[in-house]
Coordinates of C-alpha atoms and ligand atoms in Angstrom, one line a residue:
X1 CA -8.6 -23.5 24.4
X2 CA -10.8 -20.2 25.4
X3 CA -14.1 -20.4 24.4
X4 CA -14.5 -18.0 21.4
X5 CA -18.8 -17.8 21.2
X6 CA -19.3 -14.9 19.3
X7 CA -16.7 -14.7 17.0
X8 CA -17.9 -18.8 16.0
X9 CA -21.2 -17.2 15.8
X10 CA -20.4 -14.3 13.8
X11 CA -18.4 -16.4 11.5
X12 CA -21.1 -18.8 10.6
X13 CA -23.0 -15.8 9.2
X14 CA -20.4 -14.6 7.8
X15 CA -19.3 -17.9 5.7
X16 CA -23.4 -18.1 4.9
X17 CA -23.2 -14.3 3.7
X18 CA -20.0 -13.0 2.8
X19 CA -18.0 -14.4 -0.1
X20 CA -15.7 -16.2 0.7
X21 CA -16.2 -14.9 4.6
X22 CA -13.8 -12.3 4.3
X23 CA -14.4 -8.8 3.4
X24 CA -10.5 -8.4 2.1
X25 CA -7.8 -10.2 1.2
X26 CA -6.5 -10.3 4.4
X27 CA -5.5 -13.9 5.7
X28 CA -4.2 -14.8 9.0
X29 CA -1.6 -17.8 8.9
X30 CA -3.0 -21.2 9.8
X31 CA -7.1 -20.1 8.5
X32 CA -7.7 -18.2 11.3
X33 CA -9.8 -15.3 11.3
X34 CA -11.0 -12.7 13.7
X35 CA -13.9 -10.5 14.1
X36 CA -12.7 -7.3 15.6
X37 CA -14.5 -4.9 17.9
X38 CA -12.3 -2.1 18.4
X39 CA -9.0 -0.8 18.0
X40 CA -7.1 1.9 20.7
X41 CA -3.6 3.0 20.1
X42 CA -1.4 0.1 19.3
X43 CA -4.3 -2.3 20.1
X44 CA -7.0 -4.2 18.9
X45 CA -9.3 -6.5 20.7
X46 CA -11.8 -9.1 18.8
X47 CA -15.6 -9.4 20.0
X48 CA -14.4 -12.1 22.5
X49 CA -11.8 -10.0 24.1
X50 CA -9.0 -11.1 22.9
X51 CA -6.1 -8.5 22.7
X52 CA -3.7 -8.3 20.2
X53 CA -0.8 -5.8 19.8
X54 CA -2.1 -4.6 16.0
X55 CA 0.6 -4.7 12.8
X56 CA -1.5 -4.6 10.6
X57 CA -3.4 -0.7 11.2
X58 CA -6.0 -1.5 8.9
X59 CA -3.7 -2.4 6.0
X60 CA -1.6 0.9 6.3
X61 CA -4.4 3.9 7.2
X62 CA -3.8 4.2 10.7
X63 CA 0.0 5.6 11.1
X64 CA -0.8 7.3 14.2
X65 CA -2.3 4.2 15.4
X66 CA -6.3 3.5 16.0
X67 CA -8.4 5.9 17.5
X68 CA -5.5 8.9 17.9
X69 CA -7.6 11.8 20.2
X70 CA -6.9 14.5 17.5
X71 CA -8.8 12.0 14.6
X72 CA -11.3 11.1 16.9
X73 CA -12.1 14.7 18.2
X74 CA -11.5 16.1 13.9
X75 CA -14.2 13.2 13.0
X76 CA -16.8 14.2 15.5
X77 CA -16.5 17.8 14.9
X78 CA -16.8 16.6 11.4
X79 CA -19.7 14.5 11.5
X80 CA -22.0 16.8 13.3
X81 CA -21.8 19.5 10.4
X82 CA -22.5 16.7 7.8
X83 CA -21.2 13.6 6.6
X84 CA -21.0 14.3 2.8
X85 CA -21.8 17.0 0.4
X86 CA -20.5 16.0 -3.3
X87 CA -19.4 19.5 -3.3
X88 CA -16.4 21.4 -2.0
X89 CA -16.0 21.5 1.6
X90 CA -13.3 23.4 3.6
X91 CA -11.5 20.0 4.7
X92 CA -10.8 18.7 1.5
X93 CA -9.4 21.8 0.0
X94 CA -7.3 22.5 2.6
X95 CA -6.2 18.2 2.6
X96 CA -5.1 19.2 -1.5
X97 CA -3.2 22.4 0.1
X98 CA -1.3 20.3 2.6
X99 CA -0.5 17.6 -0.5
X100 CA 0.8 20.0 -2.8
X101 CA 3.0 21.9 0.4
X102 CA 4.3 18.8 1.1
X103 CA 4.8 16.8 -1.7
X104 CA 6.9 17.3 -4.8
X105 CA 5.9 16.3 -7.8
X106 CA 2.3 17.7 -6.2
X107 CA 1.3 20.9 -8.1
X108 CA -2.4 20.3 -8.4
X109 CA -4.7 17.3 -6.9
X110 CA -8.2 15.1 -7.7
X111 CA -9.6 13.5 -5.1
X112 CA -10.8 9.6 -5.1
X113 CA -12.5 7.6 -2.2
X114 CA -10.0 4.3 -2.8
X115 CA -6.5 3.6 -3.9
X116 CA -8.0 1.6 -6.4
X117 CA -10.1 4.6 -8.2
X118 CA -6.2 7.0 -7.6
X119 CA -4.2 4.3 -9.6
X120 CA -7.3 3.9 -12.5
X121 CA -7.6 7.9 -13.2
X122 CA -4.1 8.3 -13.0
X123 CA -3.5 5.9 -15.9
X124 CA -6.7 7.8 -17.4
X125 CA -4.7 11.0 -17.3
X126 CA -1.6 9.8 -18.7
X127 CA -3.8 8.3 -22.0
X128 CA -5.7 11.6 -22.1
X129 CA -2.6 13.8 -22.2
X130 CA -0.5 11.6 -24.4
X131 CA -2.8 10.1 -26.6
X132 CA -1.4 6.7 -26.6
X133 CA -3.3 3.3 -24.8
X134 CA -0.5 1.3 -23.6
X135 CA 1.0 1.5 -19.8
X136 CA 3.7 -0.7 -18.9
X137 CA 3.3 -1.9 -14.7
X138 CA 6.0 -4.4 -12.9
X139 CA 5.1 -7.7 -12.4
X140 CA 4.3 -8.1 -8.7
X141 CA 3.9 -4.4 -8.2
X142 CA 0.3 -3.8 -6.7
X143 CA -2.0 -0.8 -8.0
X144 CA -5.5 -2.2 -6.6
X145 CA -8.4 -3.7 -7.6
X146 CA -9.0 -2.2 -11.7
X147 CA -8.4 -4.6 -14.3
X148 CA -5.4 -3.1 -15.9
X149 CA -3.6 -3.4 -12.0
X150 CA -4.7 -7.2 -12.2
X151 CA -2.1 -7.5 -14.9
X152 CA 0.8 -10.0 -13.6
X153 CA -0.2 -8.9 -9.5
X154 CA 0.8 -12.5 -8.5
X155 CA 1.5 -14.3 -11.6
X156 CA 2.0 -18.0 -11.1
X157 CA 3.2 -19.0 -14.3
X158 CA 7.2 -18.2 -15.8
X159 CA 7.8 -14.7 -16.7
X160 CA 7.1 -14.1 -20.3
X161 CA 8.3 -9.9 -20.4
X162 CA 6.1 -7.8 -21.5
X163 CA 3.6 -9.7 -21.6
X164 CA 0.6 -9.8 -19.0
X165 CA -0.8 -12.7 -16.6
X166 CA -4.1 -11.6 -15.5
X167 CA -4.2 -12.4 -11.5
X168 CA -8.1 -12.1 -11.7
X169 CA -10.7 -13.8 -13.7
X170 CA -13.2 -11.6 -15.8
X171 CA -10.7 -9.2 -16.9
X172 CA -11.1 -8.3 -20.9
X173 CA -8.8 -10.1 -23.0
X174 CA -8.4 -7.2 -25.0
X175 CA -6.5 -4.8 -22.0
X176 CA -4.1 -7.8 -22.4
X177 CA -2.5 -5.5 -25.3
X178 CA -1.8 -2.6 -23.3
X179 CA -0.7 -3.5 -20.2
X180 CA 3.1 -4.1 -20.4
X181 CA 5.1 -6.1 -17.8
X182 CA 8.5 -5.8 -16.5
X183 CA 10.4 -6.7 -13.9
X184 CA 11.5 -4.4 -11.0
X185 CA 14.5 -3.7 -10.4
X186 CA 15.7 -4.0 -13.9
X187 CA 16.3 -1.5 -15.9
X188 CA 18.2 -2.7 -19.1
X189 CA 15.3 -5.1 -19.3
X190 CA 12.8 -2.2 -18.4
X191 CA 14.2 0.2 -21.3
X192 CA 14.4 -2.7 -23.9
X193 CA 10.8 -2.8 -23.7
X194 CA 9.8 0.8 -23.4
X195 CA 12.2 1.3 -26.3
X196 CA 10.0 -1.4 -28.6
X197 CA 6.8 0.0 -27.4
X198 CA 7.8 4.0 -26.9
X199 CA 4.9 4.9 -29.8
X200 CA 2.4 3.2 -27.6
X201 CA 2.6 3.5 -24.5
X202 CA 1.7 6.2 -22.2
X203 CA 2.4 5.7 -18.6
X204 CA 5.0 3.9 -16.7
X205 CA 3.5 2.7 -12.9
X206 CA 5.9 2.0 -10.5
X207 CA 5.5 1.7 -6.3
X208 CA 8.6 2.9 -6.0
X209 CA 9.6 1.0 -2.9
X210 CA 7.6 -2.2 -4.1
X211 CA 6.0 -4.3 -1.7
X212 CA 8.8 -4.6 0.6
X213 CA 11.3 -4.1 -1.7
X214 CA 13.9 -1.1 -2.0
X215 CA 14.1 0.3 -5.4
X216 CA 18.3 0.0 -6.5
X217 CA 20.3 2.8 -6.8
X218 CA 19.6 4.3 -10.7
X219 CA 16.0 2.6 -10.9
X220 CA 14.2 5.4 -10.5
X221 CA 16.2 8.2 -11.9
X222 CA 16.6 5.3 -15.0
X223 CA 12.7 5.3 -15.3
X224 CA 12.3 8.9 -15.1
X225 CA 14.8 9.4 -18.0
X226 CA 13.1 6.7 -20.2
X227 CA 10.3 8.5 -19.5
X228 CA 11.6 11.6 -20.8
X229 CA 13.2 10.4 -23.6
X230 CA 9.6 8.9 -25.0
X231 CA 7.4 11.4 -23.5
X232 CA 5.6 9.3 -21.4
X233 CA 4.5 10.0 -17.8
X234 CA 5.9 8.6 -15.2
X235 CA 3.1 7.6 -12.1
X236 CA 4.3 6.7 -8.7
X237 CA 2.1 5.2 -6.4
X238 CA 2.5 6.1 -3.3
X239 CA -0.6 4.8 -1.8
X240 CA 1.6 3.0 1.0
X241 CA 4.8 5.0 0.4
X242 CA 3.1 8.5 1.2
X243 CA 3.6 10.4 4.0
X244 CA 4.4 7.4 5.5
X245 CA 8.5 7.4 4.2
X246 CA 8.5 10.9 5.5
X247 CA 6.5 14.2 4.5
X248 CA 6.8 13.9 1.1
X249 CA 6.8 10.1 0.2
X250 CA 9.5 8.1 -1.7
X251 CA 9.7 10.8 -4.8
X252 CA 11.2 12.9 -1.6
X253 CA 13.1 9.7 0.4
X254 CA 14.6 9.1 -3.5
X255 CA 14.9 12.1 -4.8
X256 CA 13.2 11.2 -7.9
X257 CA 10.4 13.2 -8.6
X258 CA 7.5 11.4 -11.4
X259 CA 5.0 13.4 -13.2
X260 CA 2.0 12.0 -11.5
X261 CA 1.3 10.1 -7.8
X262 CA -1.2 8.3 -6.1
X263 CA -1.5 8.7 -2.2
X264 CA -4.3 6.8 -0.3
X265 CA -4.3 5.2 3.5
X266 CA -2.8 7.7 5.7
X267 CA -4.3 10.6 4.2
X268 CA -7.8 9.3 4.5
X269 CA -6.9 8.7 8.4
X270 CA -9.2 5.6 8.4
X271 CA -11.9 6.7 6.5
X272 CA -12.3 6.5 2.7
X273 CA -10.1 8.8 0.4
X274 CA -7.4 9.0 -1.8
X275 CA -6.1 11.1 -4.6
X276 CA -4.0 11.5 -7.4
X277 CA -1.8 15.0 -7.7
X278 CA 1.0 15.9 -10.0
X279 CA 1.9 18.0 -13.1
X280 CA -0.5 21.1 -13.6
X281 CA -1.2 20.5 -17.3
X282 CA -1.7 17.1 -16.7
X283 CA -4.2 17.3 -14.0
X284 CA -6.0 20.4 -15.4
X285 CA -7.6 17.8 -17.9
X286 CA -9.5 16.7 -15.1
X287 CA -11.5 20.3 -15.2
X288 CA -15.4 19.4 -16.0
X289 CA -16.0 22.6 -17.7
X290 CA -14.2 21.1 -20.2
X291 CA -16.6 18.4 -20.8
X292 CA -16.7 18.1 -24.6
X293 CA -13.5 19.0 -25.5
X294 CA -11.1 15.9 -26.6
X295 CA -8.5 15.8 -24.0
X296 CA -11.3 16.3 -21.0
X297 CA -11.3 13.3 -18.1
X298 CA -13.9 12.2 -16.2
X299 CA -13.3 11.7 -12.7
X300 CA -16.2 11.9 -10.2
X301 CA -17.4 10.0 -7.4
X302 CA -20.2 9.7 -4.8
X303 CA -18.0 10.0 -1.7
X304 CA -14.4 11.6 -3.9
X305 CA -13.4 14.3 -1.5
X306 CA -15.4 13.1 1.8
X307 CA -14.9 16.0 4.2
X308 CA -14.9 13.9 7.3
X309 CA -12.4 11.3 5.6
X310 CA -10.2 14.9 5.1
X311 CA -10.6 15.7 8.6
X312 CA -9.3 12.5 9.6
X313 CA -6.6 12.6 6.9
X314 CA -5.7 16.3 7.9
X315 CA -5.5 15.7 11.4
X316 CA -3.3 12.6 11.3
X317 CA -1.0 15.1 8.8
X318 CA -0.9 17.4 11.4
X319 CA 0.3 14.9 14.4
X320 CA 3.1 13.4 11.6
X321 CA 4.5 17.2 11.4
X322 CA 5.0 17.3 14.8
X323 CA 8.9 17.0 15.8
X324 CA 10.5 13.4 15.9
X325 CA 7.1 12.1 13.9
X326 CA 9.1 10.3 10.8
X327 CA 12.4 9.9 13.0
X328 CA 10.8 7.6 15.4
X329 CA 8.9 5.9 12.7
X330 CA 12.3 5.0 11.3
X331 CA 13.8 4.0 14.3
X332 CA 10.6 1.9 15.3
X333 CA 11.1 0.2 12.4
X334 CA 14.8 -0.3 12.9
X335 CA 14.2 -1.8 16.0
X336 CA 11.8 -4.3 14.5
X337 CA 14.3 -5.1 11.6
X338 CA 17.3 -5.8 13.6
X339 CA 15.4 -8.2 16.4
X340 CA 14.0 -10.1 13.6
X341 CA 17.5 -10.4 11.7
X342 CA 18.8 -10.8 15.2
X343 CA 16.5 -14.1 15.9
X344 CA 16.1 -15.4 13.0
X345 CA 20.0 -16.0 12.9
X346 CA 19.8 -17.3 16.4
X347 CA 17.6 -19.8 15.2
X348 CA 19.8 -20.6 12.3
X349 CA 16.9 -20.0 9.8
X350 CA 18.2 -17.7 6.5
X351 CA 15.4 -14.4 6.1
X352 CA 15.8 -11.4 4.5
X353 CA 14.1 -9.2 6.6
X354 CA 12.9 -6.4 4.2
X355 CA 11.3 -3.1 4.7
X356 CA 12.0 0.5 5.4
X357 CA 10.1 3.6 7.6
X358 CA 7.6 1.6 9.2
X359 CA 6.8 -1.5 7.1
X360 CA 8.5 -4.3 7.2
X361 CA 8.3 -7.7 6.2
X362 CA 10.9 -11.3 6.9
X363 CA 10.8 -13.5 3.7
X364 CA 13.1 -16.9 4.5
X365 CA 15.2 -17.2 1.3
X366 CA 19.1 -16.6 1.8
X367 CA 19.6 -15.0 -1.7
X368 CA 18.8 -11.2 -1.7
X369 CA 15.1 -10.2 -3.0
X370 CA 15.1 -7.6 -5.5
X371 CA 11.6 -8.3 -7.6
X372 CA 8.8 -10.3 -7.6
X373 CA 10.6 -13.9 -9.0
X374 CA 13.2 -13.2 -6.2
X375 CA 10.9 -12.7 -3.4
X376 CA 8.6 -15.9 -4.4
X377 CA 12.1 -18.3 -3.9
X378 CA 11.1 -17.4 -0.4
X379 CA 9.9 -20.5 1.9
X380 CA 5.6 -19.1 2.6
X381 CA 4.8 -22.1 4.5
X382 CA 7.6 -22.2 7.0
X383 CA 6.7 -18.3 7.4
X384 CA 2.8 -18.9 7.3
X385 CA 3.6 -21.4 10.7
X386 CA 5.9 -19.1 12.5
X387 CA 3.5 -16.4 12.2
X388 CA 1.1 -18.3 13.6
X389 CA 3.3 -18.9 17.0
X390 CA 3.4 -15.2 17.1
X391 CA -0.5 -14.5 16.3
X392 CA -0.8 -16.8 19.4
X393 CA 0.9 -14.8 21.5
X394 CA -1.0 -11.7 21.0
X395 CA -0.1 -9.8 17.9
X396 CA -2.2 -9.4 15.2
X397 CA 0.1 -9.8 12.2
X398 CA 0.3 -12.1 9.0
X399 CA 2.8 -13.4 6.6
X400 CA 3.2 -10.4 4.2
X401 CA 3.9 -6.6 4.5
X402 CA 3.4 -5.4 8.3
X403 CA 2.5 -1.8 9.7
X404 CA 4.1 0.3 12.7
X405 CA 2.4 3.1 14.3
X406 CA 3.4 6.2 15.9
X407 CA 2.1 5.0 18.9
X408 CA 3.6 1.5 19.1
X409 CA 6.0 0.9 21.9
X410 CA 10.0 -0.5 21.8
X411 CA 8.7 -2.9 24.6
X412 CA 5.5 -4.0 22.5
X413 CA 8.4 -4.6 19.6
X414 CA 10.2 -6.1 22.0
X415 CA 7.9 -8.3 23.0
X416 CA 6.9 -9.2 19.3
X417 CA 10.9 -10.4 18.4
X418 CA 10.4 -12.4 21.3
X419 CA 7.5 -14.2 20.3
X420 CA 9.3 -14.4 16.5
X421 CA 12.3 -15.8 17.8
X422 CA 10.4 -18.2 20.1
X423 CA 8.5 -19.6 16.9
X424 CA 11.2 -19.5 14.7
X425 CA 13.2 -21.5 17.1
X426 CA 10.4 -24.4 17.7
X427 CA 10.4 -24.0 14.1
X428 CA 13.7 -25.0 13.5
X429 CA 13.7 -27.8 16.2
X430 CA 10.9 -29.2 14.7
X431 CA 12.3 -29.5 10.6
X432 CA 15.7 -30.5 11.9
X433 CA 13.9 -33.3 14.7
X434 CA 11.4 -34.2 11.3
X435 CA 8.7 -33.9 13.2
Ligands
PLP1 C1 0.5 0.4 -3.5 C2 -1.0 0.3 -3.5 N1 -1.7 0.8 -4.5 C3 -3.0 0.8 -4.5 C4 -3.7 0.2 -3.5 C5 -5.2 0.1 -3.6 O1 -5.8 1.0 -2.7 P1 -7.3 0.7 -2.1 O2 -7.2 -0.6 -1.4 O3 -7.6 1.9 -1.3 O4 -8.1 0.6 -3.4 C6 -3.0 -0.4 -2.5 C7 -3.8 -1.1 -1.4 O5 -3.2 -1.8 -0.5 C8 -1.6 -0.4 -2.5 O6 -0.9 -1.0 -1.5

């Protein structure tokens, strides 16, 4: 084995510093973790050299790959006038311009500096304008870190619709009451409980591609009716989806279009930012010079709105409306989906090789996945040591939900099936030998 000194090194401190040593959820199959230096393109390379073709673009940010010149060149013009103002700057206002050209449901924005913060205000809004405490989130769908989008993230025990399984210690029992659960994909299930709680509850949150997993025909439009019928607003997130499934999301891709959405990653280009945009009325709460009147909502923030995290978001906008952008995504993604269904047959293994745009994701269950109970039948530990084969030959990927780039190659996909079909078929030699 190469000699690894300084990541074993920086490791040790670390594990002696770091909770849990790991700054993220983030877990490469087999334990392993790396300590990267830099990324460039399609590449990253850890502090002892090691090269790795990169699928996991810093969990979804970096669609036009690390270090694209026309980022780069936006940040450094950026950073020289100033890194942050808590004020308006040009960037940032022209970032909500390009969000509301772009995106549908986008007629006014609020800026955030994480996903996390998006998700929380949103759900804030939709209490604000409707008066009600309730929301009702699907079980396995992720919102970030806040305590009401702990609610039933990766619940471990049998489903028990609507009611919550916190996925995180230290959330107040009390929220317990007004997060509702159901499960996606579902929407007789989905209505019968919106129906019971309608009085209550005032936002539905829905990724509407979740995880990995396509929403079925009539989900969406379903929810958006439900919501109309009880007045309650309807929240996408589209912190992964947007601008990622083309200019204007999934609420374009689906032609479903919710009151409110959440978009983080790409617009932030790498650097911290997010935002939630929607219905007028419903972000013009947000308006501080109404501080003091009922219906006003707080959202602030130290770093909401950083203008060189708009740079970097604007600019990697700008290279996705070039021609081709979202086309070649797609067929990037196509390519990845049909070599991994393609060896993964060859090795007589049954997978479900999920994902759309440029995510995807193999989960080895033969039956199809359609929610979160579905997509747990799915064999993790057989995955967990076939991605490892592939991490060992070069690509930085895990077990769950995996990023392309603009800027990845068909022969680095190639390349990748390869090394998928060469672990999956040890793999298989090695259950059916019982070694
Ligand atoms: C769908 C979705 N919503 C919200 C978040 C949270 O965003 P952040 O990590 O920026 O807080 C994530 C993060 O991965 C996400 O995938």
């Amino acid at each position: 084995m190469t000699a690894t000194p300084r990541t074993d090194d920086l490791l040790a401190r670390a594990d002696a510093t770091i909770a849990g040593g790991s700054i993220t959820l983030f877990a490469l199959s087999g334990g392993e973790r790396r300590v990267l230096e830099r990324g460039a393109g399609s590449h990253v390379f850890d502090v002892d050299g090691r090269e790795y073709v990169d699928y996991v673009l810093g969990s979804g940010p970096l669609l036009v790959g690390h270090c694209h010149p026309r980022v780069v060149e936006a940040v450094q013009r950026q950073v020289t006038l100033g890194s942050t103002f808590y004020t308006l700057n040009e960037p940032v206002i022209e970032l909500a311009e390009r969000i509301i050209d772009q995106v549908p449901c986008a007629e006014m924005v609020q800026f955030s500096a994480t996903g996390a913060e998006a998700t929380f205000y949103a759900l804030r809004l939709a209490r604000a304008a409707t008066g009600r405490d309730a929301v009702l989130k699907f079980e396995g769908g992720f919102h970030g870190s806040s305590d009401y989008a702990q609610m039933s993230l990766y619940p471990v025990g049998p489903p028990n619709y609507p009611s919550p399984e916190p996925t995180s210690s230290g959330i107040p029992r009390a929220l317990e009451r007004d997060v509702l659960i159901a499960p996606f994909n579902d929407l007789d299930a989905t209505a019968a409980i919106v129906d019971a709680h309608a009085e209550r509850l005032a936002a539905i949150i829905v990724e509407p591609f979740q995880r990995v997993i396509e929403p079925v025909p009539g989900f969406l439009a379903g929810l958006r009716a439900l919501a109309d019928r009880h007045g309650i607003v309807l929240i996408y997130d589209e912190i992964v989806t947007g601008f990622r499934l083309g200019p204007g999301g999934a609420q374009e891709r689906y032609g479903v279009t919710p009151d409110l959405a959440t978009f983080g990653k790409v617009i932030g280009g790498g650097y911290p930012l997010a935002a939630v945009a929607g219905r007028r009325d419903l972000l013009a709460t947000a308006d501080h010079r109404r501080r003091g009147n009922d219906t006003y909502v707080f959202i602030s923030g130290t770093l909401n709105g950083n203008p060189v995290a708009a740079a970097a978001g604007l600019a990697t906008l700008d290279v996705l409306a070039e021609h081709g952008a979202y086309e070649r995504l797609d067929a990037l993604g196509e390519r990845m989906r049909g070599g991994l269904r393609a060896a993964f047959a060859a090795a007589g293994i049954p997978a479900q090789v999920m994902g759309i745009g440029p995510i995807f994701q193999t989960l080895l269950v033969d039956s199809p996945v359609t929610d979160y109970r579905t997509m747990r039948k799915a064999d993790a530990a057989a995955m967990r040591e076939i991605t490892h084969g592939v991490l060992r030959a070069g690509n930085l990927i895990a077990p769950e939900k995996a990023y392309l780039s603009l800027v990845h190659t068909d022969a680095e996909i190639d390349a990748t099936v390869d090394a998928f079909a060469s672990a999956a078929t040890r793999y298989a030699e090695r259950s059916t030998s019982g070694d």
